[in-house]
Short mmCIF file of C-alpha atoms in Angstrom, two decimals:
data_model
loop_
_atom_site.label_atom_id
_atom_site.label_comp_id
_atom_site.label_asym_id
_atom_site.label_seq_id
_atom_site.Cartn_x
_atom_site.Cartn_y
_atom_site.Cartn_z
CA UNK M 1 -2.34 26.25 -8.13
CA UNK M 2 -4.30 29.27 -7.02
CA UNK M 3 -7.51 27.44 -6.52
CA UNK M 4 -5.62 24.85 -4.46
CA UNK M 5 -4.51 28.18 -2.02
CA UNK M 6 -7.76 29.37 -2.06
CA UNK M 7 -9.17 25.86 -0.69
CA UNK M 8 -5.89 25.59 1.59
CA UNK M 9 -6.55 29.11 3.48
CA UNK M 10 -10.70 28.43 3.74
CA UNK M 11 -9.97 24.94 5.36
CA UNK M 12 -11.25 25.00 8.68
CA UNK M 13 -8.82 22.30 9.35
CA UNK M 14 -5.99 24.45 8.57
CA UNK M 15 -5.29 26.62 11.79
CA UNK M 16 -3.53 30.04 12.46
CA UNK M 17 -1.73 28.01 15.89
CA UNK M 18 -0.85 25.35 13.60
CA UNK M 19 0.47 27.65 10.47
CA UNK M 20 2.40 30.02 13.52
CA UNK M 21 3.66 26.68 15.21
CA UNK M 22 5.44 25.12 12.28
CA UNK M 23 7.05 28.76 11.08
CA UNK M 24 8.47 29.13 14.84
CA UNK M 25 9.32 25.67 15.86
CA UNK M 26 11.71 26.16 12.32
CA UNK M 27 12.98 28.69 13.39
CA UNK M 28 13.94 28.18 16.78
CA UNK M 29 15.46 24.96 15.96
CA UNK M 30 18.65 27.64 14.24
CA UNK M 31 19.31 29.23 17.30
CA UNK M 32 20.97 26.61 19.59
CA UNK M 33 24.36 27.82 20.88
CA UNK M 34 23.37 31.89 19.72
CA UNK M 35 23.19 34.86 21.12
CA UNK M 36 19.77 35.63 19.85
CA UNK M 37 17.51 39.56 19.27
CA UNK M 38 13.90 39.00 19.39
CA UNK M 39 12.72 42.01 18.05
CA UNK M 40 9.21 42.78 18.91
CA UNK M 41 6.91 44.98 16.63
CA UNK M 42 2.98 45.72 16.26
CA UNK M 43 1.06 46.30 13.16
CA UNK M 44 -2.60 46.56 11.73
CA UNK M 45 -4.17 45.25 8.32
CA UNK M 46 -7.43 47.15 8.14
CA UNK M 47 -9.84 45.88 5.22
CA UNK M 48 -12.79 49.15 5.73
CA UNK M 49 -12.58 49.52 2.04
CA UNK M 50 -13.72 46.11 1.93
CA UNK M 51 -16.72 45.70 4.22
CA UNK M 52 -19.32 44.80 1.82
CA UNK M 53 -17.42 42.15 0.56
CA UNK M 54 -15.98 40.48 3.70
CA UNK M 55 -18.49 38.20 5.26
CA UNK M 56 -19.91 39.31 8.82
CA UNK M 57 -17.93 37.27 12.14
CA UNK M 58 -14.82 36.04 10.12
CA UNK M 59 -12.12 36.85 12.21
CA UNK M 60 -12.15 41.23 11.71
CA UNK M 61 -13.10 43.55 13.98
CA UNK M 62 -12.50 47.36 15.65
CA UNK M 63 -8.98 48.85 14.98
CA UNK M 64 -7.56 51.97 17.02
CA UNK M 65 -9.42 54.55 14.31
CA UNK M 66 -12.88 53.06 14.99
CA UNK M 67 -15.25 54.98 12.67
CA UNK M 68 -13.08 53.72 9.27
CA UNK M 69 -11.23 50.91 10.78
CA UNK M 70 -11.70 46.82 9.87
CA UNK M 71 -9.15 44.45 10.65
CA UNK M 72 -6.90 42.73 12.68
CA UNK M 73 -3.53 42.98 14.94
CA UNK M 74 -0.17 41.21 14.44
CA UNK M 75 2.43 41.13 16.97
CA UNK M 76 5.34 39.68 15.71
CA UNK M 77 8.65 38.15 17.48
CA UNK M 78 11.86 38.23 15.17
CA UNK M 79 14.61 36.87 15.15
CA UNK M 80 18.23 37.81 14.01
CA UNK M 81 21.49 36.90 15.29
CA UNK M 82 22.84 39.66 17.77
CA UNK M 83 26.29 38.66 16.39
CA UNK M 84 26.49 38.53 12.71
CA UNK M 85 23.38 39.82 12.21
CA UNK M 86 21.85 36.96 10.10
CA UNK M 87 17.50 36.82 10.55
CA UNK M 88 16.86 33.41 11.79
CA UNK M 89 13.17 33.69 11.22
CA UNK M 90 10.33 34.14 14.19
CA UNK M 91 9.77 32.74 17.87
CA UNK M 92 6.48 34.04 18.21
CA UNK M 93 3.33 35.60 16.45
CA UNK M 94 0.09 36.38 17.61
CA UNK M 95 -2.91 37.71 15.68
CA UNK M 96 -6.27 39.22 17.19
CA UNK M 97 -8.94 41.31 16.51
CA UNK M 98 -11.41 43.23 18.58
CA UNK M 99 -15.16 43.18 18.96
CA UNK M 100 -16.97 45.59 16.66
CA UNK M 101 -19.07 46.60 19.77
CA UNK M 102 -16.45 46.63 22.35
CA UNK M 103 -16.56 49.71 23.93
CA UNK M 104 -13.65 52.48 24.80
CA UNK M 105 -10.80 52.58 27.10
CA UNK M 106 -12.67 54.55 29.43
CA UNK M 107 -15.99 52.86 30.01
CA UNK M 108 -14.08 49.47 29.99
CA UNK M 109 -12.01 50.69 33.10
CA UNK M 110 -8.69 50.18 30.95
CA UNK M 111 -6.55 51.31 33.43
CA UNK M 112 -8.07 48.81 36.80
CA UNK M 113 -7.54 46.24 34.80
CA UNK M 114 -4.59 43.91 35.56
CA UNK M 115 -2.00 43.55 32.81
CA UNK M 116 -3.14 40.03 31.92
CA UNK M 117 -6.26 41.52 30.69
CA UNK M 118 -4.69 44.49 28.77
CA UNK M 119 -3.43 44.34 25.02
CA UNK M 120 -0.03 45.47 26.27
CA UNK M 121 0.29 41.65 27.89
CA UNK M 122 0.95 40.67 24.19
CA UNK M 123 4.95 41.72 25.07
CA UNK M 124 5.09 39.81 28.31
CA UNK M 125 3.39 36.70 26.64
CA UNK M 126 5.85 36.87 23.44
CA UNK M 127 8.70 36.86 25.67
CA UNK M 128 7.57 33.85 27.81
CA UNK M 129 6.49 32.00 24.55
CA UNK M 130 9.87 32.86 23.40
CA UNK M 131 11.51 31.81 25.96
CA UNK M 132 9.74 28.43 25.80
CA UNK M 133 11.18 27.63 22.19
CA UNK M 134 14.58 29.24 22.42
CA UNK M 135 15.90 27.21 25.26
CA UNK M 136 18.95 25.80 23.33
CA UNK M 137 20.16 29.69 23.01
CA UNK M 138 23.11 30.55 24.60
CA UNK M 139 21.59 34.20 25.18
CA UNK M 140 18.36 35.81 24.37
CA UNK M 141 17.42 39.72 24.42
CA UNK M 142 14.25 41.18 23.90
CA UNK M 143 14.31 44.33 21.55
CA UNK M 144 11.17 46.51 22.24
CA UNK M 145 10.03 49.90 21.26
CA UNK M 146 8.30 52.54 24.18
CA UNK M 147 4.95 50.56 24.45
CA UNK M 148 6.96 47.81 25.76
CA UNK M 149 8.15 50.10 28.89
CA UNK M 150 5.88 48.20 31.12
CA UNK M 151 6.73 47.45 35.02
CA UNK M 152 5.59 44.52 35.14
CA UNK M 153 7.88 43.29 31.82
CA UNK M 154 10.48 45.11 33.26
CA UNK M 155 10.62 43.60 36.91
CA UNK M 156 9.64 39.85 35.39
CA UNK M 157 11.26 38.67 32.17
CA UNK M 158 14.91 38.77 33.05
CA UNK M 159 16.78 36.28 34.23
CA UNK M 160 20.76 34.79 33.90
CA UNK M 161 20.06 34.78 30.11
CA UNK M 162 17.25 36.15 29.75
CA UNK M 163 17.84 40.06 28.95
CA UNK M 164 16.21 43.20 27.56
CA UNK M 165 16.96 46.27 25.47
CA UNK M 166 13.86 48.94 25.87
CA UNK M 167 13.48 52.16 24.85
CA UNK M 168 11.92 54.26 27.57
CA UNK M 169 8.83 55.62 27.55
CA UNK M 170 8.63 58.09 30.53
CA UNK M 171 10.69 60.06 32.76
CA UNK M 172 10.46 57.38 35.21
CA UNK M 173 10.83 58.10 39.44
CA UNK M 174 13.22 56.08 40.92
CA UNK M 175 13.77 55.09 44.53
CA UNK M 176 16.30 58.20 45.43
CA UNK M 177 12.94 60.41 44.68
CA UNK M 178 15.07 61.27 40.96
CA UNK M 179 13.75 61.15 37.89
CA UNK M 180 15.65 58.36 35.42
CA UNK M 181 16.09 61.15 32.28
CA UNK M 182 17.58 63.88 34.76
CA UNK M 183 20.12 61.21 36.48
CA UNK M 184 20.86 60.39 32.86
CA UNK M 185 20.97 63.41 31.76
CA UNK M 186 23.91 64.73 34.22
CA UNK M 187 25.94 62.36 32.96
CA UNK M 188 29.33 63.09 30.76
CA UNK M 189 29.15 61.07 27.25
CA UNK M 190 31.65 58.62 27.05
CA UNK M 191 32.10 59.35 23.22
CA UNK M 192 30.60 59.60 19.74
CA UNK M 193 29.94 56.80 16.54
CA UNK M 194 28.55 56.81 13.25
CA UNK M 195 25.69 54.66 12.54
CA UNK M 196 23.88 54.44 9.40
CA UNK M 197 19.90 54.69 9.45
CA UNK M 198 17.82 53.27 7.21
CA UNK M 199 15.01 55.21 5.26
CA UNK M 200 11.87 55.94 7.20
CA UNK M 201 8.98 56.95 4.72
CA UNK M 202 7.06 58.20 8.17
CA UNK M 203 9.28 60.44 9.00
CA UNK M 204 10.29 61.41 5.79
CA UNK M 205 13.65 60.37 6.59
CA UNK M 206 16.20 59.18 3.61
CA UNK M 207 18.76 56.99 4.38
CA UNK M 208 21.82 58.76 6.26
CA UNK M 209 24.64 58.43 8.86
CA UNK M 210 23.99 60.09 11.89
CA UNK M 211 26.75 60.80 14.67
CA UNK M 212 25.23 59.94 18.22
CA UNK M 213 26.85 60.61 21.44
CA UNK M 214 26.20 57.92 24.46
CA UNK M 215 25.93 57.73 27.96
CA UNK M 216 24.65 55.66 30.55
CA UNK M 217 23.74 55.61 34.60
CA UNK M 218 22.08 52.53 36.14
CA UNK M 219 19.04 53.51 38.32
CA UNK M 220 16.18 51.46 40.18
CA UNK M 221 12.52 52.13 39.82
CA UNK M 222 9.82 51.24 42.11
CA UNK M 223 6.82 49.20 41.72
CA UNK M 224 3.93 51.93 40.75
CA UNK M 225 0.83 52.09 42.95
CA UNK M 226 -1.35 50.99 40.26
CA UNK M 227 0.52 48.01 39.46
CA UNK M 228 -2.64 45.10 39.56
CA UNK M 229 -1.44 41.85 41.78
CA UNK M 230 1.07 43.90 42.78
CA UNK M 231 2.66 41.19 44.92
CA UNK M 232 3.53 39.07 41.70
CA UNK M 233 5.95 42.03 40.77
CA UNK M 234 8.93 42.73 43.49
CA UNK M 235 8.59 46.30 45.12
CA UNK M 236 11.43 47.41 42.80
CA UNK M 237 13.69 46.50 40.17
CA UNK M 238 17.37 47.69 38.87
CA UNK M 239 18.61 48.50 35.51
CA UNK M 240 20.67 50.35 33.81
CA UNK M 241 19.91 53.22 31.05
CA UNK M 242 21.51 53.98 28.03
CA UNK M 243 21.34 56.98 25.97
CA UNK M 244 22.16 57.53 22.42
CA UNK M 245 21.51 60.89 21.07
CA UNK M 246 22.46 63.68 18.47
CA UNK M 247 23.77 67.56 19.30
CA UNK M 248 20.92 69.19 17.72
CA UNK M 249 17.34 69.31 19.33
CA UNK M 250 15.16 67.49 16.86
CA UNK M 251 17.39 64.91 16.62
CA UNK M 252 17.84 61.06 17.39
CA UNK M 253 17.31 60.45 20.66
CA UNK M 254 17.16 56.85 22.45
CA UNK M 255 17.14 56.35 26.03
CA UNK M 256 17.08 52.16 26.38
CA UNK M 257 16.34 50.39 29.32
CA UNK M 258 18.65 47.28 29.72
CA UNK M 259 19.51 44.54 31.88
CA UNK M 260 22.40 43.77 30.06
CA UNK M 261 25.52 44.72 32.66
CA UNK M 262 26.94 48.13 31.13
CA UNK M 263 30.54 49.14 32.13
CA UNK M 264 32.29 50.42 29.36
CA UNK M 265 31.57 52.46 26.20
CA UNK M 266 31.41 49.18 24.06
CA UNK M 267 28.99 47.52 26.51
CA UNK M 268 26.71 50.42 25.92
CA UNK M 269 27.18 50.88 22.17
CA UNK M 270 26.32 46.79 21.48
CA UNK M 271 23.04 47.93 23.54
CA UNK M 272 22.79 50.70 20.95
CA UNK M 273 23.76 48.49 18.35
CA UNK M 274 21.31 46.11 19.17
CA UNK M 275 18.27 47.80 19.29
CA UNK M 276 19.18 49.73 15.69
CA UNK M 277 18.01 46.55 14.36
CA UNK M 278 14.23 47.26 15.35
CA UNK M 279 14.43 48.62 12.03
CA UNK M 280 13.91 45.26 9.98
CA UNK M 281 10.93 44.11 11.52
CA UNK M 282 9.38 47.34 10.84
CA UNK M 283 10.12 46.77 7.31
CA UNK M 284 8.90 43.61 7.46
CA UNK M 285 5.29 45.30 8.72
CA UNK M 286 5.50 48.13 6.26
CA UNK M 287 6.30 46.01 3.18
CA UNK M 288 3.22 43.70 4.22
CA UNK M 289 1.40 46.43 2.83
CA UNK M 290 3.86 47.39 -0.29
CA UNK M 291 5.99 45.95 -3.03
CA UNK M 292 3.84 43.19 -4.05
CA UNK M 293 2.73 41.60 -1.21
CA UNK M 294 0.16 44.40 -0.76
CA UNK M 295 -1.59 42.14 2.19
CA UNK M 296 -4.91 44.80 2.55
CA UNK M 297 -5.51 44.43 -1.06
CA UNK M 298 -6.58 40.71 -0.48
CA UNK M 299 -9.82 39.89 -2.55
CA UNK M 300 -10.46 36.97 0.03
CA UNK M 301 -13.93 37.11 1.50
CA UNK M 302 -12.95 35.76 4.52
CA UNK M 303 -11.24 37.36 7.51
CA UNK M 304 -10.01 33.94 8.64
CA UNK M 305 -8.53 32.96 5.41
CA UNK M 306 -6.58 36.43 5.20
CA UNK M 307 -5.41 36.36 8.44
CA UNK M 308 -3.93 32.61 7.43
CA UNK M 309 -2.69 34.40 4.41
CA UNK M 310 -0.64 37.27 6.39
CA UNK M 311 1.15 34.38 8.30
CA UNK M 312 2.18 32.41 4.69
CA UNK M 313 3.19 36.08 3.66
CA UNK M 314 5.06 36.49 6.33
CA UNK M 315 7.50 33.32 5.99
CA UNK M 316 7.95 34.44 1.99
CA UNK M 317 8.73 38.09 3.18
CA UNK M 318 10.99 36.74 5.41
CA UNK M 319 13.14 34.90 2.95
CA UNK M 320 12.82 37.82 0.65
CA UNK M 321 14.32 39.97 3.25
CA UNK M 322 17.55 37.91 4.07
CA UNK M 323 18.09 37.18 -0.13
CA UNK M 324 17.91 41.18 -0.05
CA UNK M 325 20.44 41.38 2.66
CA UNK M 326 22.81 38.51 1.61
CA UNK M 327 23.04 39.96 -2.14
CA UNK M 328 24.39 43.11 -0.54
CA UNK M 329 26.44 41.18 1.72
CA UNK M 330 30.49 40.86 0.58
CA UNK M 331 30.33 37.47 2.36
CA UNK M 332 27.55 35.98 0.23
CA UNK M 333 25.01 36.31 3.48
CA UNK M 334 24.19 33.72 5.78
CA UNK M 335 24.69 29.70 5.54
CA UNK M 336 21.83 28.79 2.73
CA UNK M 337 20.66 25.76 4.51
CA UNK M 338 19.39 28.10 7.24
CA UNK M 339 16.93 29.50 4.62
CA UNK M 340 16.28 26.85 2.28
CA UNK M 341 15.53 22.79 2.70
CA UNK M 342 17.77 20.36 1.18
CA UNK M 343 15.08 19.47 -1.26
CA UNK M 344 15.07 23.05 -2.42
CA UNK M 345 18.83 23.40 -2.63
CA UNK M 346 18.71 20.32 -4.70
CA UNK M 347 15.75 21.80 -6.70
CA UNK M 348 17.83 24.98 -6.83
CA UNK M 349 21.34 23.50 -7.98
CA UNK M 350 19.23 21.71 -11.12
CA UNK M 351 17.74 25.44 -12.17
CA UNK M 352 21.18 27.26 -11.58
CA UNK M 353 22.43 25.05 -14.86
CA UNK M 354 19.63 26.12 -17.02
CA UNK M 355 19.94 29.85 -16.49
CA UNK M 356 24.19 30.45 -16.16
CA UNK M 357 25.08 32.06 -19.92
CA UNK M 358 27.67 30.93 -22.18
CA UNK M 359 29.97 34.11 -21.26
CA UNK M 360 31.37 34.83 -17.96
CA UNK M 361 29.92 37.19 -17.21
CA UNK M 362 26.64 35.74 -17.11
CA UNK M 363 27.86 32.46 -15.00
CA UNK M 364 26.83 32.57 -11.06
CA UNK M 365 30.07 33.16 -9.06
CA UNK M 366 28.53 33.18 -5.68
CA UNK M 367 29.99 30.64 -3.37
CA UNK M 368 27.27 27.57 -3.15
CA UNK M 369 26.90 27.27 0.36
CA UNK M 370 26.16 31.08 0.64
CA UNK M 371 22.75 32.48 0.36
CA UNK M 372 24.16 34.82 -2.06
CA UNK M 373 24.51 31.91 -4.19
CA UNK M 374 20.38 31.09 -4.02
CA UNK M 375 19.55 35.00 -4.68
CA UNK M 376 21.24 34.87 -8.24
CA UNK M 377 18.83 32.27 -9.15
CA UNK M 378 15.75 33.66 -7.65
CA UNK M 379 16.57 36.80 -9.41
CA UNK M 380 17.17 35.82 -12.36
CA UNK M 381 13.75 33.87 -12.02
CA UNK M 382 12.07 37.17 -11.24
CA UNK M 383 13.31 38.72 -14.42
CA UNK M 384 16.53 40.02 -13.58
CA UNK M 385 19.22 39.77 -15.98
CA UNK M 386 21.85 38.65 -14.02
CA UNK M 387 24.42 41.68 -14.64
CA UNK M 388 26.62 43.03 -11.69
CA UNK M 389 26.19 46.59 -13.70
CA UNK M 390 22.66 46.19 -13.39
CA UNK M 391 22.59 46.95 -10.04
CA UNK M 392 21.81 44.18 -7.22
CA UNK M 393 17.55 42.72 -7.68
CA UNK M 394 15.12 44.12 -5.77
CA UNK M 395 12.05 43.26 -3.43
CA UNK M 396 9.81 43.08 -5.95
CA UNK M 397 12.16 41.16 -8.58
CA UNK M 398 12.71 38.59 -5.54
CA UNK M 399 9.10 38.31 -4.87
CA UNK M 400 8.50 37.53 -8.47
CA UNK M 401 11.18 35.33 -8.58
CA UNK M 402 10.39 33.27 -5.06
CA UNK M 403 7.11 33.05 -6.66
CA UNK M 404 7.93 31.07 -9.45
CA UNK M 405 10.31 29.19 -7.36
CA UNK M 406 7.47 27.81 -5.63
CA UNK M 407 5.66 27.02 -8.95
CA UNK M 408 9.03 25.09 -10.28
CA UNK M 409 9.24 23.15 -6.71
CA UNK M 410 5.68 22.23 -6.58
CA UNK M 411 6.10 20.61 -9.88
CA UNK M 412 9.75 19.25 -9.42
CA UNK M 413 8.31 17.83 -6.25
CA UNK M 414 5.22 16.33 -8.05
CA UNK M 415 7.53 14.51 -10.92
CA UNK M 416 9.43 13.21 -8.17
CA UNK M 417 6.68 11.43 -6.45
CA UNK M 418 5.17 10.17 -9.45
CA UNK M 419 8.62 8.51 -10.28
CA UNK M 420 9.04 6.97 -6.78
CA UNK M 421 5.33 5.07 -6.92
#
């Protein structure tokens, strides 16, 4: 099976559009009728330690640390259900590399260049791709970190429902010659919650609960002098900022820029809420990297066929994620035909016989239609022994376990075939 991979991701025939098309059009076909988050989130694979094996003009090239960097960028659109929460997969991904020889900010003219031409475009054109394939969603909001505090975003990708949550990058001027922070900043909280953070290994942060205060103020921002095409953008746009942010100096602090209307305490803490959830596709990024998948470690020889790779990875990390979540859910998760086919459940129901024990305690009590139902299984593939003392599988027992899935559908799929001829 690994030789037929190997063939799959050197196929010239196979294509990163067409790999990225299928995983999206999938996706957004789950979102009709939903208020949808596409969270947005850049990372890097670099592949230095492997120069002398990687052949020369295969799809690497200069990352932000140029001296020890070889790779490639992936901007990634996810998306999870702003209401229960549920990851419905991805409406857009984009992969690119640089030129080895291009040369810096600075003798390119980064800043005279119009936004079209910059790297920062990649948020504007994931929202309009977005936009393209979740048309059946009832609402969708764009979840974006500081780098996507761009005018030209923030004047252009809005519309009836079509919104944005953005944390703020700048102490912005607005038309009243204020400054956004300091009109924010006068303002009296309108009270306090408890939200629970997840670990961040960069910040050496463990998991905790943090109590944030919140306010908000609604302001309107000009159109900067620099803008490029300036009369594409209007002269000035209106929005409203929300702050979330702990007593103590060092603290969390998030200032979000939103076009969501904000009247009330609960219309700014769902804004709050909201953009908490930038958290998953990080993980998704960092664990890329980690726990098995361990995407730079790649022995391919060609750029091309890792960057095809990454994308495959992606879809299994994905599942892996919302079997993680649904395992700790009380529920059972989300609906298991929005993560697995009907030839898989099927596949699925036939290896949930063989491994339930004799004793009750080793029988799979998950409702069926639950995902929580599928994670037993795929657990108990991946070595785990099925025991509620045990403690609930992890990422790496899951990847283990969808692995051998795949291995057991390939073949059930094969029999199958053979039968029907």
């Amino acid at each position: 099976m690994q030789k037929s991979i190997y063939r799959f991701l050197n196929n010239p025939r196979v294509t990163e559009d067409a790999l990225i098309s299928e995983l999206c059009d999938r996706s957004s076909g789950l979102c009709g009728g939903r208020h949808v988050l596409c969270i947005q989130d850049t990372t890097e694979m670099n592949y230095h330690s492997h120069r002398n094996r990687i052949k020369e003009d295969s799809g690497l090239g200069r990352l932000d640390t140029p001296q020890v960097s070889l790779g490639f960028k992936m901007h990634s659109t996810l998306l999870v259900d702003a209401i229960e929460g549920n990851l419905l997969g991805f409406s857009d991904i984009k992969l690119w590399h640089r030129p080895l020889t291009m040369p810096n900010r600075k003798k390119r003219e980064y800043t005279k260049l119009p936004i079209e031409d910059k790297e920062s475009y990649k948020w504007i054109s994931a929202a309009n791709n977005s936009k393209k394939r979740l048309s059946e969603a009832a609402m969708v909001t764009f979840v974006e970190d500081r780098e996507g505090d761009i005018y030209e975003q923030l004047s252009s990708i809005h519309d009836e429902n079509i919104h944005y949550v953005i944390r703020s990058k700048s102490n912005r001027k607005t038309t009243d010659e204020q400054r956004a922070w300091d009109k924010l900043a006068i303002q009296c909280p309108l009270g306090s919650f408890s939200i629970a953070l997840p670990t961040d290994y960069r910040k050496n942060r463990i998991q905790q609960k943090v109590n944030l205060k919140i306010r908000f103020t609604s302001i309107t921002i000009p159109r900067g002098h620099h803008i490029k095409n300036s009369a594409a953008y209007p002269k000035d746009t209106s929005i409203n900022i929300v702050e979330a942010y702990e007593e103590n100096d060092d603290g969390i602090n998030w200032k979000l820029l939103t076009t969501h209307p904000i009247h009330t305490f609960d219309d700014a803490y769902k804004v709050v809420q909201w953009y908490s959830q930038r958290w998953l596709i990080e993980q998704m990024h960092r664990l890329l990297k980690h726990k098995g998948f361990q995407i730079e470690d790649s022995e391919l020889e060609s750029g091309w066929a890792i960057r095809k790779l990454c994308i495959i990875m992606l879809n299994a990390l994905l599942r892996i994620i919302q079997m993680n979540l649904a395992y700790n859910e009380p529920e059972g998760g989300q609906p298991l035909e929005e993560v697995f086919s009907e030839e898989e459940i099927q596949c699925l129901q036939l290896i949930n016989k063989k491994l339930e024990g004799k004793t009750v305690k080793l029988q799979n009590h998950n409702n069926s239609k639950n995902l929580k139902w599928a994670t037993w299984i795929i657990a108990r593939l991946g070595g785990w022994k099925g025991y509620d003392s045990q403690g609930p599988p992890g990422i790496i027992v899951l990847k283990r376990g969808l692995d051998k899935f795949a291995s057991i559908f390939y073949g059930w799929k094969l029999a199958i075939d053979v039968g029907t001829q």
